[in-house]
């Protein structure tokens, strides 16, 4: 098939600036390069980091870049903003799509995949013979979504990253036949760390005898960092239990400090059992996770999938997490302790941490189970099922 991929219009592909969606696109493009399944054109925002990327040498994956940051592009975007009102998305994203659509019109695609931007279909419907497929990474198409029925009707197929997202789409159409769930994947090798670790506990002021907990992710309220810090306050008498917080408040290597993060810092102040590493490059995350004994990821919001849980499994870590959104599809009770996200969460976190602290044999069993379960989320499995889903589109 001749397939067009419309990205979100924010970060580039290949994923030289990171981004969960962009990394997942890279995974299936890599698989397509290896197996030469389809002729794919990827529409992406331009970025200097992609110019000499080896992926651009592919004979089956073709990259069409839309300039967004040059002076001329900024002038065009400003003019576009003035002349195109009432768009579904922010005017910058609408401009990206406008430029991509001009190129799409000149080509005959069999299928167009819309990566997390279902409303692009409002402009494409009736103007192309290509089948329209939504690849949904977030809870953005449900009964509360603007023009939800029109968006649902415009899709030939809807691929979701979890059954949770599928259930949300089905609030629009209970007798849905369009949705297919394809669980996300990760590069397991990045987290299994068979080579020597690039960082040591002593580099972070940790002892080899410490019982180390890891939290990885954005330092925002929804990720549950505050109740976790409160739980550490309940464990202060256990001087060898330490919490390693991996991440920052914003995407990328940012020094952004928010009022919420300041509140977290204040709660952690003067405590010797919490350390903040700041932003960690994604390719280095596995090395840091391997310093921990347990991963604690107490999300408070309905996670679409729970990527950090899958990463912790690949690092062979027992996981303490919450029953939010798609998380129960990633972990099970053999490799994780699942808690309810209630007001009592700090106390329940402290109890779960002490349970694993006092029972090394249980930690080992959960670690073994985590390693086995992580194989369900390989990037190869993900890409294979993604293309299988595309081939089933009617």
mmCIF file of C-alpha atoms in Angstrom:
data_model
loop_
_atom_site.group_PDB
_atom_site.id
_atom_site.type_symbol
_atom_site.label_atom_id
_atom_site.label_comp_id
_atom_site.label_asym_id
_atom_site.label_seq_id
_atom_site.Cartn_x
_atom_site.Cartn_y
_atom_site.Cartn_z
ATOM 1 C CA UNK A 1 0.000 0.000 0.000
ATOM 2 C CA UNK A 2 0.933 3.639 -0.429
ATOM 3 C CA UNK A 3 0.480 5.152 3.032
ATOM 4 C CA UNK A 4 0.739 8.743 4.250
ATOM 5 C CA UNK A 5 1.491 9.398 7.912
ATOM 6 C CA UNK A 6 0.404 12.759 9.301
ATOM 7 C CA UNK A 7 2.257 13.446 12.539
ATOM 8 C CA UNK A 8 1.029 15.747 15.301
ATOM 9 C CA UNK A 9 2.773 18.796 13.834
ATOM 10 C CA UNK A 10 4.801 19.601 16.953
ATOM 11 C CA UNK A 11 7.917 17.387 17.153
ATOM 12 C CA UNK A 12 9.942 15.970 14.247
ATOM 13 C CA UNK A 13 10.253 12.433 12.945
ATOM 14 C CA UNK A 14 12.774 10.833 13.263
ATOM 15 C CA UNK A 15 12.388 11.575 16.974
ATOM 16 C CA UNK A 16 15.529 13.674 17.394
ATOM 17 C CA UNK A 17 13.703 15.872 19.937
ATOM 18 C CA UNK A 18 12.059 12.999 21.784
ATOM 19 C CA UNK A 19 8.316 12.558 22.135
ATOM 20 C CA UNK A 20 6.452 9.339 22.935
ATOM 21 C CA UNK A 21 4.323 9.438 19.773
ATOM 22 C CA UNK A 22 7.330 10.254 17.592
ATOM 23 C CA UNK A 23 9.348 7.359 19.056
ATOM 24 C CA UNK A 24 6.463 4.999 18.351
ATOM 25 C CA UNK A 25 6.342 6.216 14.742
ATOM 26 C CA UNK A 26 10.067 5.523 14.480
ATOM 27 C CA UNK A 27 9.485 1.964 15.706
ATOM 28 C CA UNK A 28 7.030 1.058 12.964
ATOM 29 C CA UNK A 29 9.042 2.881 10.302
ATOM 30 C CA UNK A 30 12.111 0.888 11.326
ATOM 31 C CA UNK A 31 10.052 -2.309 11.026
ATOM 32 C CA UNK A 32 8.808 -1.233 7.608
ATOM 33 C CA UNK A 33 12.387 -0.570 6.519
ATOM 34 C CA UNK A 34 13.422 -4.043 7.652
ATOM 35 C CA UNK A 35 10.493 -5.908 6.085
ATOM 36 C CA UNK A 36 9.681 -3.556 3.181
ATOM 37 C CA UNK A 37 5.926 -3.899 3.662
ATOM 38 C CA UNK A 38 4.599 -0.588 2.328
ATOM 39 C CA UNK A 39 5.575 2.619 0.581
ATOM 40 C CA UNK A 40 5.210 5.224 3.334
ATOM 41 C CA UNK A 41 5.458 9.012 3.251
ATOM 42 C CA UNK A 42 5.826 10.745 6.606
ATOM 43 C CA UNK A 43 4.758 14.372 6.951
ATOM 44 C CA UNK A 44 6.752 16.005 9.723
ATOM 45 C CA UNK A 45 7.802 19.427 10.960
ATOM 46 C CA UNK A 46 11.338 20.293 9.847
ATOM 47 C CA UNK A 47 14.213 20.210 12.316
ATOM 48 C CA UNK A 48 17.986 20.657 11.814
ATOM 49 C CA UNK A 49 18.606 17.428 13.732
ATOM 50 C CA UNK A 50 16.955 15.314 11.015
ATOM 51 C CA UNK A 51 19.022 16.576 8.066
ATOM 52 C CA UNK A 52 21.689 13.877 8.075
ATOM 53 C CA UNK A 53 19.717 11.212 9.895
ATOM 54 C CA UNK A 54 20.370 7.703 8.478
ATOM 55 C CA UNK A 55 16.620 6.965 8.389
ATOM 56 C CA UNK A 56 16.303 9.408 5.487
ATOM 57 C CA UNK A 57 18.254 6.976 3.281
ATOM 58 C CA UNK A 58 15.346 4.514 3.281
ATOM 59 C CA UNK A 59 13.898 3.405 -0.053
ATOM 60 C CA UNK A 60 10.462 2.619 1.417
ATOM 61 C CA UNK A 61 10.045 5.398 4.022
ATOM 62 C CA UNK A 62 9.999 8.909 2.564
ATOM 63 C CA UNK A 63 10.108 12.083 4.656
ATOM 64 C CA UNK A 64 8.373 15.306 3.643
ATOM 65 C CA UNK A 65 9.321 18.201 5.915
ATOM 66 C CA UNK A 66 7.321 21.336 6.593
ATOM 67 C CA UNK A 67 9.335 24.343 7.708
ATOM 68 C CA UNK A 68 7.858 25.973 10.811
ATOM 69 C CA UNK A 69 10.668 28.029 12.369
ATOM 70 C CA UNK A 70 12.328 30.000 9.572
ATOM 71 C CA UNK A 71 11.544 33.709 9.207
ATOM 72 C CA UNK A 72 9.603 33.047 6.004
ATOM 73 C CA UNK A 73 7.612 30.247 7.696
ATOM 74 C CA UNK A 74 6.756 32.527 10.615
ATOM 75 C CA UNK A 75 5.519 35.190 8.212
ATOM 76 C CA UNK A 76 3.388 32.609 6.404
ATOM 77 C CA UNK A 77 1.999 31.314 9.704
ATOM 78 C CA UNK A 78 1.083 34.823 10.800
ATOM 79 C CA UNK A 79 -0.734 35.413 7.496
ATOM 80 C CA UNK A 80 -2.424 32.014 7.810
ATOM 81 C CA UNK A 81 -3.634 32.906 11.306
ATOM 82 C CA UNK A 82 -5.265 36.069 9.998
ATOM 83 C CA UNK A 83 -6.916 34.439 6.980
ATOM 84 C CA UNK A 84 -7.987 31.064 8.441
ATOM 85 C CA UNK A 85 -10.211 31.329 11.473
ATOM 86 C CA UNK A 86 -12.283 28.743 13.288
ATOM 87 C CA UNK A 87 -9.764 25.907 13.039
ATOM 88 C CA UNK A 88 -10.090 22.857 15.270
ATOM 89 C CA UNK A 89 -6.538 23.048 16.600
ATOM 90 C CA UNK A 90 -4.075 25.816 17.411
ATOM 91 C CA UNK A 91 -3.300 27.900 14.336
ATOM 92 C CA UNK A 92 0.283 26.563 14.171
ATOM 93 C CA UNK A 93 -0.948 22.968 13.947
ATOM 94 C CA UNK A 94 -3.595 24.006 11.430
ATOM 95 C CA UNK A 95 -0.846 25.648 9.339
ATOM 96 C CA UNK A 96 1.232 22.447 9.444
ATOM 97 C CA UNK A 97 -1.755 20.452 8.221
ATOM 98 C CA UNK A 98 -2.539 23.041 5.530
ATOM 99 C CA UNK A 99 0.988 22.706 4.125
ATOM 100 C CA UNK A 100 0.890 18.911 4.340
ATOM 101 C CA UNK A 101 -2.521 18.758 2.652
ATOM 102 C CA UNK A 102 -1.206 20.743 -0.334
ATOM 103 C CA UNK A 103 1.305 17.949 -0.932
ATOM 104 C CA UNK A 104 -1.159 15.141 -0.173
ATOM 105 C CA UNK A 105 -3.549 16.453 -2.824
ATOM 106 C CA UNK A 106 -0.888 15.833 -5.454
ATOM 107 C CA UNK A 107 -0.435 12.167 -4.549
ATOM 108 C CA UNK A 108 -2.617 9.104 -4.698
ATOM 109 C CA UNK A 109 -2.459 7.361 -1.332
ATOM 110 C CA UNK A 110 -4.321 4.194 -0.412
ATOM 111 C CA UNK A 111 -4.409 5.135 3.261
ATOM 112 C CA UNK A 112 -3.742 8.143 5.475
ATOM 113 C CA UNK A 113 -2.854 7.574 9.137
ATOM 114 C CA UNK A 114 -3.605 10.492 11.459
ATOM 115 C CA UNK A 115 -1.313 10.319 14.482
ATOM 116 C CA UNK A 116 -3.310 11.612 17.449
ATOM 117 C CA UNK A 117 -5.030 14.284 15.320
ATOM 118 C CA UNK A 118 -8.473 12.880 14.395
ATOM 119 C CA UNK A 119 -9.814 16.327 13.454
ATOM 120 C CA UNK A 120 -7.547 16.395 10.401
ATOM 121 C CA UNK A 121 -10.238 14.109 8.959
ATOM 122 C CA UNK A 122 -12.721 16.997 8.892
ATOM 123 C CA UNK A 123 -10.620 18.528 6.114
ATOM 124 C CA UNK A 124 -9.736 15.259 4.383
ATOM 125 C CA UNK A 125 -13.174 13.638 4.217
ATOM 126 C CA UNK A 126 -14.573 13.834 0.706
ATOM 127 C CA UNK A 127 -11.309 15.220 -0.689
ATOM 128 C CA UNK A 128 -9.388 11.970 -0.928
ATOM 129 C CA UNK A 129 -10.118 8.383 -1.882
ATOM 130 C CA UNK A 130 -7.653 7.189 0.747
ATOM 131 C CA UNK A 131 -8.901 5.278 3.770
ATOM 132 C CA UNK A 132 -8.602 7.361 6.937
ATOM 133 C CA UNK A 133 -7.140 5.723 10.034
ATOM 134 C CA UNK A 134 -6.841 7.392 13.433
ATOM 135 C CA UNK A 135 -3.994 6.288 15.696
ATOM 136 C CA UNK A 136 -5.097 7.539 19.125
ATOM 137 C CA UNK A 137 -2.505 7.936 21.881
ATOM 138 C CA UNK A 138 -4.745 9.918 24.246
ATOM 139 C CA UNK A 139 -8.353 10.129 25.374
ATOM 140 C CA UNK A 140 -9.268 12.686 22.689
ATOM 141 C CA UNK A 141 -12.228 11.018 20.973
ATOM 142 C CA UNK A 142 -15.192 10.346 23.222
ATOM 143 C CA UNK A 143 -18.739 11.523 23.779
ATOM 144 C CA UNK A 144 -17.505 14.843 25.190
ATOM 145 C CA UNK A 145 -15.256 15.607 22.208
ATOM 146 C CA UNK A 146 -16.254 18.499 19.957
ATOM 147 C CA UNK A 147 -17.914 17.127 16.768
ATOM 148 C CA UNK A 148 -17.397 13.603 18.110
ATOM 149 C CA UNK A 149 -19.964 11.891 15.880
ATOM 150 C CA UNK A 150 -18.665 13.567 12.740
ATOM 151 C CA UNK A 151 -15.109 12.582 13.649
ATOM 152 C CA UNK A 152 -16.122 8.996 14.370
ATOM 153 C CA UNK A 153 -18.037 8.702 11.105
ATOM 154 C CA UNK A 154 -15.107 10.032 9.047
ATOM 155 C CA UNK A 155 -12.753 7.229 10.127
ATOM 156 C CA UNK A 156 -12.446 3.945 8.289
ATOM 157 C CA UNK A 157 -10.600 2.519 11.270
ATOM 158 C CA UNK A 158 -9.429 3.644 14.714
ATOM 159 C CA UNK A 159 -6.292 2.157 16.262
ATOM 160 C CA UNK A 160 -5.961 2.826 19.989
ATOM 161 C CA UNK A 161 -3.013 2.234 22.322
ATOM 162 C CA UNK A 162 -5.089 0.552 25.038
ATOM 163 C CA UNK A 163 -8.475 -0.994 25.707
ATOM 164 C CA UNK A 164 -9.103 1.961 28.001
ATOM 165 C CA UNK A 165 -8.920 4.364 25.022
ATOM 166 C CA UNK A 166 -11.063 1.960 22.992
ATOM 167 C CA UNK A 167 -13.743 2.040 25.697
ATOM 168 C CA UNK A 168 -13.655 5.833 25.651
ATOM 169 C CA UNK A 169 -14.217 5.912 21.878
ATOM 170 C CA UNK A 170 -17.124 3.519 22.321
ATOM 171 C CA UNK A 171 -18.956 6.093 24.421
ATOM 172 C CA UNK A 172 -19.744 7.568 20.987
ATOM 173 C CA UNK A 173 -20.793 4.307 19.370
ATOM 174 C CA UNK A 174 -21.566 1.382 21.654
ATOM 175 C CA UNK A 175 -21.812 -1.038 18.715
ATOM 176 C CA UNK A 176 -18.453 0.094 17.382
ATOM 177 C CA UNK A 177 -16.678 -2.051 14.795
ATOM 178 C CA UNK A 178 -13.923 0.412 13.878
ATOM 179 C CA UNK A 179 -11.659 0.257 16.941
ATOM 180 C CA UNK A 180 -8.633 -2.012 17.211
ATOM 181 C CA UNK A 181 -6.310 -1.963 20.214
ATOM 182 C CA UNK A 182 -2.575 -2.168 19.545
ATOM 183 C CA UNK A 183 -0.658 -1.825 22.793
ATOM 184 C CA UNK A 184 2.374 0.436 22.731
ATOM 185 C CA UNK A 185 5.909 -0.870 22.509
ATOM 186 C CA UNK A 186 9.312 0.140 23.820
ATOM 187 C CA UNK A 187 12.886 -0.630 22.867
ATOM 188 C CA UNK A 188 13.455 -3.247 25.557
ATOM 189 C CA UNK A 189 17.215 -3.206 24.954
ATOM 190 C CA UNK A 190 17.356 0.433 26.116
ATOM 191 C CA UNK A 191 16.110 -0.629 29.549
ATOM 192 C CA UNK A 192 17.555 -4.128 29.988
ATOM 193 C CA UNK A 193 21.073 -2.603 30.081
ATOM 194 C CA UNK A 194 23.183 -5.694 29.416
ATOM 195 C CA UNK A 195 26.269 -3.477 29.052
ATOM 196 C CA UNK A 196 27.977 -1.822 32.078
ATOM 197 C CA UNK A 197 25.895 0.951 33.617
ATOM 198 C CA UNK A 198 26.903 4.503 32.751
ATOM 199 C CA UNK A 199 26.004 5.800 36.210
ATOM 200 C CA UNK A 200 26.633 4.459 39.706
ATOM 201 C CA UNK A 201 24.750 4.871 42.958
ATOM 202 C CA UNK A 202 27.710 6.704 44.437
ATOM 203 C CA UNK A 203 27.443 9.309 41.655
ATOM 204 C CA UNK A 204 24.100 10.298 43.184
ATOM 205 C CA UNK A 205 25.156 10.054 46.806
ATOM 206 C CA UNK A 206 23.451 6.692 47.304
ATOM 207 C CA UNK A 207 24.918 3.721 49.163
ATOM 208 C CA UNK A 208 25.008 0.191 47.823
ATOM 209 C CA UNK A 209 23.090 -0.848 50.961
ATOM 210 C CA UNK A 210 20.267 1.637 50.337
ATOM 211 C CA UNK A 211 16.796 0.463 49.346
ATOM 212 C CA UNK A 212 16.226 2.735 46.345
ATOM 213 C CA UNK A 213 12.858 3.676 44.878
ATOM 214 C CA UNK A 214 12.621 5.278 41.446
ATOM 215 C CA UNK A 215 10.022 7.668 40.091
ATOM 216 C CA UNK A 216 10.331 8.559 36.405
ATOM 217 C CA UNK A 217 8.208 10.993 34.445
ATOM 218 C CA UNK A 218 7.156 14.605 34.302
ATOM 219 C CA UNK A 219 6.947 16.313 37.669
ATOM 220 C CA UNK A 220 3.331 17.339 37.386
ATOM 221 C CA UNK A 221 0.360 16.801 39.679
ATOM 222 C CA UNK A 222 -1.235 14.117 37.482
ATOM 223 C CA UNK A 223 1.769 11.786 37.814
ATOM 224 C CA UNK A 224 1.338 11.467 41.592
ATOM 225 C CA UNK A 225 4.687 12.833 42.697
ATOM 226 C CA UNK A 226 3.130 14.754 45.610
ATOM 227 C CA UNK A 227 1.544 11.759 47.404
ATOM 228 C CA UNK A 228 4.785 9.855 46.842
ATOM 229 C CA UNK A 229 6.812 12.607 48.534
ATOM 230 C CA UNK A 230 4.243 12.579 51.351
ATOM 231 C CA UNK A 231 4.687 8.800 51.645
ATOM 232 C CA UNK A 232 8.433 9.315 52.034
ATOM 233 C CA UNK A 233 7.650 11.603 54.962
ATOM 234 C CA UNK A 234 5.967 8.640 56.638
ATOM 235 C CA UNK A 235 9.115 6.534 56.081
ATOM 236 C CA UNK A 236 11.697 8.927 57.494
ATOM 237 C CA UNK A 237 12.612 6.539 60.295
ATOM 238 C CA UNK A 238 13.803 4.020 57.673
ATOM 239 C CA UNK A 239 17.036 5.791 56.871
ATOM 240 C CA UNK A 240 18.125 3.397 54.144
ATOM 241 C CA UNK A 241 14.927 3.851 52.056
ATOM 242 C CA UNK A 242 15.687 6.499 49.419
ATOM 243 C CA UNK A 243 13.592 7.968 46.598
ATOM 244 C CA UNK A 244 15.278 8.865 43.310
ATOM 245 C CA UNK A 245 13.106 11.261 41.276
ATOM 246 C CA UNK A 246 14.000 11.171 37.574
ATOM 247 C CA UNK A 247 12.540 13.958 35.458
ATOM 248 C CA UNK A 248 11.605 17.601 35.189
ATOM 249 C CA UNK A 249 8.427 19.653 35.080
ATOM 250 C CA UNK A 250 8.529 20.147 31.327
ATOM 251 C CA UNK A 251 9.294 18.079 28.239
ATOM 252 C CA UNK A 252 12.952 17.994 27.318
ATOM 253 C CA UNK A 253 16.002 19.457 29.042
ATOM 254 C CA UNK A 254 14.129 22.335 30.608
ATOM 255 C CA UNK A 255 14.733 24.268 33.813
ATOM 256 C CA UNK A 256 11.068 25.221 34.125
ATOM 257 C CA UNK A 257 9.860 25.484 37.720
ATOM 258 C CA UNK A 258 6.123 25.539 38.325
ATOM 259 C CA UNK A 259 4.164 26.518 41.467
ATOM 260 C CA UNK A 260 3.268 22.836 41.862
ATOM 261 C CA UNK A 261 6.914 21.773 41.658
ATOM 262 C CA UNK A 262 7.857 24.439 44.182
ATOM 263 C CA UNK A 263 5.283 22.918 46.522
ATOM 264 C CA UNK A 264 6.840 19.487 46.022
ATOM 265 C CA UNK A 265 10.321 20.870 46.666
ATOM 266 C CA UNK A 266 9.043 22.479 49.873
ATOM 267 C CA UNK A 267 7.629 19.151 51.087
ATOM 268 C CA UNK A 268 10.923 17.414 50.281
ATOM 269 C CA UNK A 269 13.084 20.136 51.828
ATOM 270 C CA UNK A 270 15.493 19.039 54.565
ATOM 271 C CA UNK A 271 14.735 15.381 53.955
ATOM 272 C CA UNK A 272 17.677 13.071 53.414
ATOM 273 C CA UNK A 273 15.615 10.339 51.786
ATOM 274 C CA UNK A 274 14.699 12.144 48.531
ATOM 275 C CA UNK A 275 16.950 13.225 45.653
ATOM 276 C CA UNK A 276 16.006 15.006 42.425
ATOM 277 C CA UNK A 277 18.155 14.215 39.386
ATOM 278 C CA UNK A 278 16.474 16.690 37.041
ATOM 279 C CA UNK A 279 15.977 15.885 33.365
ATOM 280 C CA UNK A 280 17.481 12.596 32.157
ATOM 281 C CA UNK A 281 18.028 11.885 28.459
ATOM 282 C CA UNK A 282 15.659 9.142 27.371
ATOM 283 C CA UNK A 283 18.493 6.938 26.078
ATOM 284 C CA UNK A 284 20.082 7.053 29.545
ATOM 285 C CA UNK A 285 16.916 6.329 31.543
ATOM 286 C CA UNK A 286 17.494 2.575 31.688
ATOM 287 C CA UNK A 287 20.869 3.054 33.383
ATOM 288 C CA UNK A 288 19.240 5.101 36.148
ATOM 289 C CA UNK A 289 16.351 2.666 36.588
ATOM 290 C CA UNK A 290 18.870 -0.124 37.188
ATOM 291 C CA UNK A 291 20.078 1.716 40.292
ATOM 292 C CA UNK A 292 16.669 1.138 41.905
ATOM 293 C CA UNK A 293 15.134 -1.785 43.769
ATOM 294 C CA UNK A 294 11.516 -0.801 43.052
ATOM 295 C CA UNK A 295 9.731 1.611 40.688
ATOM 296 C CA UNK A 296 6.937 3.696 42.211
ATOM 297 C CA UNK A 297 4.623 5.305 39.643
ATOM 298 C CA UNK A 298 1.450 6.445 41.427
ATOM 299 C CA UNK A 299 -0.420 8.147 38.597
ATOM 300 C CA UNK A 300 -3.500 10.150 39.581
ATOM 301 C CA UNK A 301 -5.001 10.590 36.128
ATOM 302 C CA UNK A 302 -6.416 8.085 33.664
ATOM 303 C CA UNK A 303 -3.200 7.096 31.906
ATOM 304 C CA UNK A 304 -3.833 6.243 28.244
ATOM 305 C CA UNK A 305 -1.265 3.439 28.493
ATOM 306 C CA UNK A 306 1.440 3.730 31.175
ATOM 307 C CA UNK A 307 4.702 3.798 29.228
ATOM 308 C CA UNK A 308 6.880 4.333 32.303
ATOM 309 C CA UNK A 309 5.425 1.141 33.783
ATOM 310 C CA UNK A 310 6.488 -0.831 30.694
ATOM 311 C CA UNK A 311 9.966 0.727 30.922
ATOM 312 C CA UNK A 312 10.239 -0.280 34.588
ATOM 313 C CA UNK A 313 9.247 -3.851 33.696
ATOM 314 C CA UNK A 314 11.994 -3.988 31.070
ATOM 315 C CA UNK A 315 14.447 -2.842 33.757
ATOM 316 C CA UNK A 316 13.235 -5.843 35.804
ATOM 317 C CA UNK A 317 11.786 -3.678 38.557
ATOM 318 C CA UNK A 318 8.821 -4.570 40.747
ATOM 319 C CA UNK A 319 6.284 -1.776 40.298
ATOM 320 C CA UNK A 320 4.033 0.051 42.734
ATOM 321 C CA UNK A 321 1.375 1.920 40.764
ATOM 322 C CA UNK A 322 -2.324 2.801 40.562
ATOM 323 C CA UNK A 323 -5.359 1.365 38.779
ATOM 324 C CA UNK A 324 -5.686 4.340 36.447
ATOM 325 C CA UNK A 325 -6.667 4.207 32.768
ATOM 326 C CA UNK A 326 -4.611 1.713 30.790
ATOM 327 C CA UNK A 327 -2.088 0.907 33.546
ATOM 328 C CA UNK A 328 -3.755 -2.429 34.504
ATOM 329 C CA UNK A 329 -3.220 -3.503 30.873
ATOM 330 C CA UNK A 330 0.541 -3.024 31.287
ATOM 331 C CA UNK A 331 1.180 -4.571 34.706
ATOM 332 C CA UNK A 332 -0.478 -7.365 36.641
ATOM 333 C CA UNK A 333 -0.374 -8.529 40.260
ATOM 334 C CA UNK A 334 2.565 -10.858 39.577
ATOM 335 C CA UNK A 335 4.882 -7.934 38.853
ATOM 336 C CA UNK A 336 3.131 -4.980 40.505
ATOM 337 C CA UNK A 337 1.219 -3.746 43.524
ATOM 338 C CA UNK A 338 -1.821 -1.854 42.250
ATOM 339 C CA UNK A 339 -3.399 0.791 44.468
ATOM 340 C CA UNK A 340 -6.493 2.955 44.246
ATOM 341 C CA UNK A 341 -5.829 6.667 43.717
ATOM 342 C CA UNK A 342 -7.688 7.869 46.821
ATOM 343 C CA UNK A 343 -6.939 10.442 49.507
ATOM 344 C CA UNK A 344 -5.273 7.645 51.473
ATOM 345 C CA UNK A 345 -2.736 7.035 48.707
ATOM 346 C CA UNK A 346 0.321 8.331 50.659
ATOM 347 C CA UNK A 347 -0.375 5.837 53.474
ATOM 348 C CA UNK A 348 -1.008 2.993 51.040
ATOM 349 C CA UNK A 349 2.184 3.816 49.158
ATOM 350 C CA UNK A 350 4.165 3.714 52.392
ATOM 351 C CA UNK A 351 2.625 0.339 53.275
ATOM 352 C CA UNK A 352 3.399 -1.108 49.815
ATOM 353 C CA UNK A 353 6.981 0.162 49.951
ATOM 354 C CA UNK A 354 7.514 -1.421 53.374
ATOM 355 C CA UNK A 355 5.964 -4.684 52.161
ATOM 356 C CA UNK A 356 8.599 -4.986 49.449
ATOM 357 C CA UNK A 357 11.330 -3.632 51.732
ATOM 358 C CA UNK A 358 10.714 -6.393 54.274
ATOM 359 C CA UNK A 359 10.224 -9.214 51.734
ATOM 360 C CA UNK A 360 13.218 -9.559 49.385
ATOM 361 C CA UNK A 361 11.963 -12.932 48.177
ATOM 362 C CA UNK A 362 8.750 -11.297 46.932
ATOM 363 C CA UNK A 363 10.779 -8.561 45.220
ATOM 364 C CA UNK A 364 12.800 -11.199 43.403
ATOM 365 C CA UNK A 365 9.700 -13.052 42.241
ATOM 366 C CA UNK A 366 8.152 -9.791 41.026
ATOM 367 C CA UNK A 367 11.398 -8.866 39.284
ATOM 368 C CA UNK A 368 11.388 -12.172 37.399
ATOM 369 C CA UNK A 369 7.731 -11.662 36.467
ATOM 370 C CA UNK A 370 8.480 -8.098 35.322
ATOM 371 C CA UNK A 371 11.197 -9.304 32.981
ATOM 372 C CA UNK A 372 8.838 -11.880 31.424
ATOM 373 C CA UNK A 373 5.922 -9.471 31.079
ATOM 374 C CA UNK A 374 8.073 -6.772 29.479
ATOM 375 C CA UNK A 375 8.437 -8.985 26.411
ATOM 376 C CA UNK A 376 4.770 -8.272 25.608
ATOM 377 C CA UNK A 377 5.765 -4.666 24.902
ATOM 378 C CA UNK A 378 8.651 -5.087 22.499
ATOM 379 C CA UNK A 379 8.827 -2.599 19.653
ATOM 380 C CA UNK A 380 8.853 -5.506 17.183
ATOM 381 C CA UNK A 381 5.554 -6.876 18.530
ATOM 382 C CA UNK A 382 4.057 -3.392 18.487
ATOM 383 C CA UNK A 383 5.070 -2.678 14.884
ATOM 384 C CA UNK A 384 3.934 -6.095 13.666
ATOM 385 C CA UNK A 385 0.485 -5.661 15.224
ATOM 386 C CA UNK A 386 0.232 -2.078 13.993
ATOM 387 C CA UNK A 387 0.718 -3.122 10.364
ATOM 388 C CA UNK A 388 -1.589 -6.101 10.838
ATOM 389 C CA UNK A 389 -4.271 -3.643 12.004
ATOM 390 C CA UNK A 390 -3.718 -1.481 8.919
ATOM 391 C CA UNK A 391 -4.068 -4.484 6.631
ATOM 392 C CA UNK A 392 -7.471 -5.260 8.186
ATOM 393 C CA UNK A 393 -8.908 -1.835 7.407
ATOM 394 C CA UNK A 394 -11.949 -2.091 5.128
#
